[in-house]
Amino acid sequence: MSDAAQPTAAEVRAAAEAVKTALDRHLAAVESRSGDEDPAVYEAFNQLAAAAEAYDELLYDRYDEVTPFEIPSAGDAPPYTGPEEPSAVSVLIRRDYAVAEPQRLRAHAQRIEAADDEGAGASGTVHGALGLLFGEFEPDEIASRHAEFGLEEGDSTLWVTASDEPAEPGEWLEAPFEQVDTQQVVCRFDVSAVFDDDEDLDDDGEDELEEMPALVLDEDEDLEPLDADR
């Protein structure tokens, strides 16, 4: 991009203010929502996502910087062929961690053992300590305290899929992520360090990876690997 085409600092600032306004509107919509499917919340969410994307693009064009709001573009996903008015949704979530500090992890597991008087000796191994940790804390709490537990965040993804009717109790428990129909994905939210990699250039000096920003939802569950080629 030439200097003449770059956004001005004032335009970037205005986009940042638009994100703040959209955040306030989204929070207000959530606080006053009439139910789980309140259209006002849905609209406010989309407005916030659009404002965040616009700000990210201007920030990058002006300052060569990015935000943590990342998602593959809609063009990377197959076309949606699910029901127009779904009566059920499934939320498929994955977050990866590296065991960065095994001693810290085992120390926390030992404290859990001492408090609960259960699983004696399990804290002596990393896999045993992980079992104690994830048995004691909710996934969201582990996400917010991962460094405290000796874990390092990796990639994460959340997929929302639509269906005509809810699954029967116990229907998918043996293989919960075995049959994911990507054409029924309503939306997805991804976070990956690869989006911040500005050093991967091809022989012509063009970026191999295209930055596609949007708002990220932060959740935790297990999900079979779902690669998003960019």
C-alpha positions as CSV (number, residue, x, y, z in Angstrom):
1,M,0.0,0.0,0.0
2,S,1.3,3.4,-0.9
3,D,1.6,6.2,1.7
4,A,-1.1,8.1,-0.1
5,A,-3.6,5.2,0.4
6,Q,-2.8,4.7,4.1
7,P,-5.6,5.7,6.6
8,T,-4.9,8.7,8.7
9,A,-4.2,8.5,12.4
10,A,-7.6,10.2,13.0
11,E,-9.3,7.4,11.0
12,V,-7.7,4.8,13.1
13,R,-8.7,6.6,16.3
14,A,-12.3,7.0,15.0
15,A,-12.4,3.2,14.3
16,A,-11.1,2.5,17.9
17,E,-13.9,4.7,19.3
18,A,-16.4,2.8,17.1
19,V,-15.2,-0.4,18.8
20,K,-15.7,1.1,22.2
21,T,-19.2,2.3,21.3
22,A,-20.0,-1.2,19.9
23,L,-18.8,-2.8,23.1
24,D,-21.1,-0.6,25.2
25,R,-24.0,-1.4,22.9
26,H,-23.3,-5.1,23.1
27,L,-23.1,-5.1,26.9
28,A,-26.3,-3.1,27.2
29,A,-28.1,-5.5,24.9
30,V,-26.8,-8.5,26.9
31,E,-27.9,-6.9,30.2
32,S,-31.4,-6.2,28.9
33,R,-31.9,-9.3,26.8
34,S,-35.3,-10.9,26.8
35,G,-34.1,-14.5,26.3
36,D,-31.3,-16.7,25.0
37,E,-32.2,-15.8,21.4
38,D,-32.8,-12.1,21.7
39,P,-32.3,-10.6,18.2
40,A,-31.0,-7.4,19.8
41,V,-28.0,-9.3,21.3
42,Y,-27.4,-11.0,17.9
43,E,-27.4,-7.6,16.1
44,A,-25.1,-6.0,18.7
45,F,-22.7,-8.9,18.4
46,N,-22.5,-8.6,14.6
47,Q,-22.0,-4.8,14.9
48,L,-19.2,-5.4,17.4
49,A,-17.5,-7.9,15.2
50,A,-17.7,-5.6,12.2
51,A,-16.3,-2.7,14.2
52,A,-13.4,-4.8,15.5
53,E,-12.6,-6.0,12.0
54,A,-12.6,-2.5,10.6
55,Y,-10.4,-1.3,13.4
56,D,-8.0,-4.1,12.9
57,E,-7.7,-3.4,9.2
58,L,-7.0,0.3,9.7
59,L,-4.6,-0.4,12.5
60,Y,-2.6,-2.8,10.3
61,D,-2.6,-0.5,7.3
62,R,-1.5,2.5,9.3
63,Y,0.9,1.1,11.9
64,D,1.5,-2.5,10.7
65,E,0.0,-3.8,14.0
66,V,-2.8,-6.2,14.7
67,T,-5.4,-6.9,17.4
68,P,-6.0,-10.3,19.1
69,F,-9.4,-10.6,17.3
70,E,-8.8,-13.3,14.7
71,I,-10.9,-15.5,12.5
72,P,-10.6,-17.1,9.1
73,S,-12.6,-15.2,6.4
74,A,-16.1,-16.5,5.5
75,G,-14.7,-17.2,2.1
76,D,-12.5,-19.9,3.5
77,A,-15.4,-21.9,4.8
78,P,-17.8,-24.0,2.7
79,P,-21.2,-22.5,2.0
80,Y,-23.8,-23.0,4.7
81,T,-26.4,-25.6,3.8
82,G,-28.0,-26.2,7.2
83,P,-31.6,-25.4,8.1
84,E,-32.8,-21.8,7.7
85,E,-34.5,-21.9,11.0
86,P,-32.5,-24.4,13.1
87,S,-34.2,-25.7,16.3
88,A,-30.9,-26.8,17.8
89,V,-27.2,-25.9,17.9
90,S,-24.0,-27.7,18.8
91,V,-21.0,-25.8,20.1
92,L,-17.7,-27.5,19.4
93,I,-14.7,-26.1,21.3
94,R,-11.1,-26.8,21.5
95,R,-8.2,-25.1,23.3
96,D,-4.6,-26.4,23.2
97,Y,-2.0,-26.0,25.9
98,A,1.6,-26.8,26.3
99,V,2.8,-28.1,29.6
100,A,5.4,-25.4,30.1
101,E,6.2,-25.9,33.8
102,P,5.6,-29.5,34.9
103,Q,6.8,-28.9,38.4
104,R,4.3,-26.1,38.9
105,L,1.5,-28.3,37.5
106,R,2.3,-31.1,39.8
107,A,2.5,-28.7,42.8
108,H,-1.0,-27.6,42.2
109,A,-2.1,-31.2,41.8
110,Q,-0.5,-32.1,45.1
111,R,-2.5,-29.3,46.8
112,I,-5.7,-30.7,45.3
113,E,-4.8,-34.2,46.6
114,A,-4.1,-32.8,50.1
115,A,-7.4,-30.9,50.2
116,D,-9.6,-33.7,48.7
117,D,-7.8,-36.7,50.1
118,E,-8.4,-38.4,46.7
119,G,-6.3,-39.7,43.9
120,A,-3.3,-40.2,46.2
121,G,-0.1,-40.4,44.1
122,A,-1.7,-39.1,40.9
123,S,0.2,-35.9,41.2
124,G,3.5,-37.7,40.7
125,T,3.0,-37.8,36.9
126,V,2.1,-35.1,34.4
127,H,-0.9,-37.0,33.0
128,G,-2.1,-37.7,36.6
129,A,-1.7,-34.0,37.5
130,L,-3.6,-32.9,34.5
131,G,-6.5,-35.3,35.4
132,L,-6.6,-33.8,38.9
133,L,-6.4,-30.2,37.6
134,F,-9.2,-30.6,35.0
135,G,-11.3,-32.6,37.5
136,E,-11.1,-29.8,40.1
137,F,-11.5,-26.7,37.9
138,E,-13.9,-25.6,35.2
139,P,-12.3,-25.3,31.8
140,D,-13.0,-21.5,31.8
141,E,-11.2,-21.1,35.1
142,I,-8.2,-23.0,33.7
143,A,-8.2,-20.8,30.6
144,S,-8.0,-17.7,32.8
145,R,-5.4,-19.1,35.2
146,H,-3.4,-21.3,32.7
147,A,0.0,-19.7,33.5
148,E,-0.6,-20.2,37.2
149,F,-1.0,-23.9,36.5
150,G,2.2,-24.1,34.4
151,L,0.4,-24.3,31.1
152,E,1.0,-22.2,28.0
153,E,-1.8,-21.3,25.6
154,G,-1.8,-22.7,22.0
155,D,-4.4,-22.4,19.3
156,S,-8.1,-22.4,20.2
157,T,-11.3,-22.6,18.1
158,L,-15.1,-22.5,18.6
159,W,-17.5,-23.8,16.0
160,V,-21.3,-23.3,16.2
161,T,-23.3,-25.8,14.1
162,A,-27.0,-25.8,13.4
163,S,-29.4,-28.7,13.1
164,D,-33.1,-29.5,12.7
165,E,-33.6,-31.2,16.0
166,P,-31.6,-31.8,19.2
167,A,-29.7,-35.0,19.6
168,E,-31.0,-37.8,21.7
169,P,-29.5,-38.1,25.2
170,G,-26.2,-40.0,25.0
171,E,-26.4,-40.3,21.2
172,W,-23.0,-38.8,20.4
173,L,-21.1,-39.3,23.7
174,E,-18.8,-42.1,22.4
175,A,-17.5,-40.0,19.5
176,P,-18.7,-36.4,20.1
177,F,-16.6,-34.8,17.3
178,E,-16.5,-37.6,14.8
179,Q,-19.1,-36.3,12.3
180,V,-18.8,-32.5,12.1
181,D,-20.7,-31.2,9.0
182,T,-18.7,-28.1,8.0
183,Q,-21.6,-27.0,5.8
184,Q,-23.8,-26.6,8.9
185,V,-21.4,-24.3,10.7
186,V,-23.2,-21.0,11.5
187,C,-20.0,-19.3,12.7
188,R,-16.5,-20.0,14.0
189,F,-14.0,-18.1,16.1
190,D,-10.3,-19.0,16.0
191,V,-7.2,-17.7,17.8
192,S,-3.7,-18.7,16.6
193,A,-0.2,-17.3,16.8
194,V,0.0,-18.0,13.1
195,F,-2.2,-14.9,12.5
196,D,0.6,-12.7,14.0
197,D,3.4,-14.2,11.9
198,D,4.5,-11.4,9.6
199,E,7.7,-13.1,8.6
200,D,6.3,-15.8,6.3
201,L,6.8,-14.2,2.8
202,D,6.8,-15.9,-0.6
203,D,9.5,-15.3,-3.2
204,D,7.6,-12.3,-4.5
205,G,7.6,-10.7,-1.1
206,E,3.9,-11.2,-0.6
207,D,2.3,-12.5,2.6
208,E,1.5,-16.2,2.5
209,L,-0.9,-15.8,5.3
210,E,-3.8,-13.3,5.1
211,E,-4.8,-11.6,8.3
212,M,-8.6,-12.0,8.8
213,P,-9.6,-10.3,12.0
214,A,-12.9,-10.6,13.9
215,L,-14.1,-10.9,17.4
216,V,-13.1,-13.9,19.4
217,L,-15.2,-15.9,21.9
218,D,-13.2,-17.6,24.6
219,E,-14.3,-21.1,25.6
220,D,-12.9,-24.4,26.5
221,E,-13.7,-28.1,25.7
222,D,-12.0,-30.9,23.7
223,L,-12.4,-30.9,19.9
224,E,-10.8,-33.1,17.3
225,P,-8.3,-31.2,15.2
226,L,-10.1,-28.9,12.8
227,D,-7.5,-27.2,10.6
228,A,-8.4,-23.9,8.9
229,D,-6.0,-23.5,5.9
230,R,-5.4,-19.9,5.2
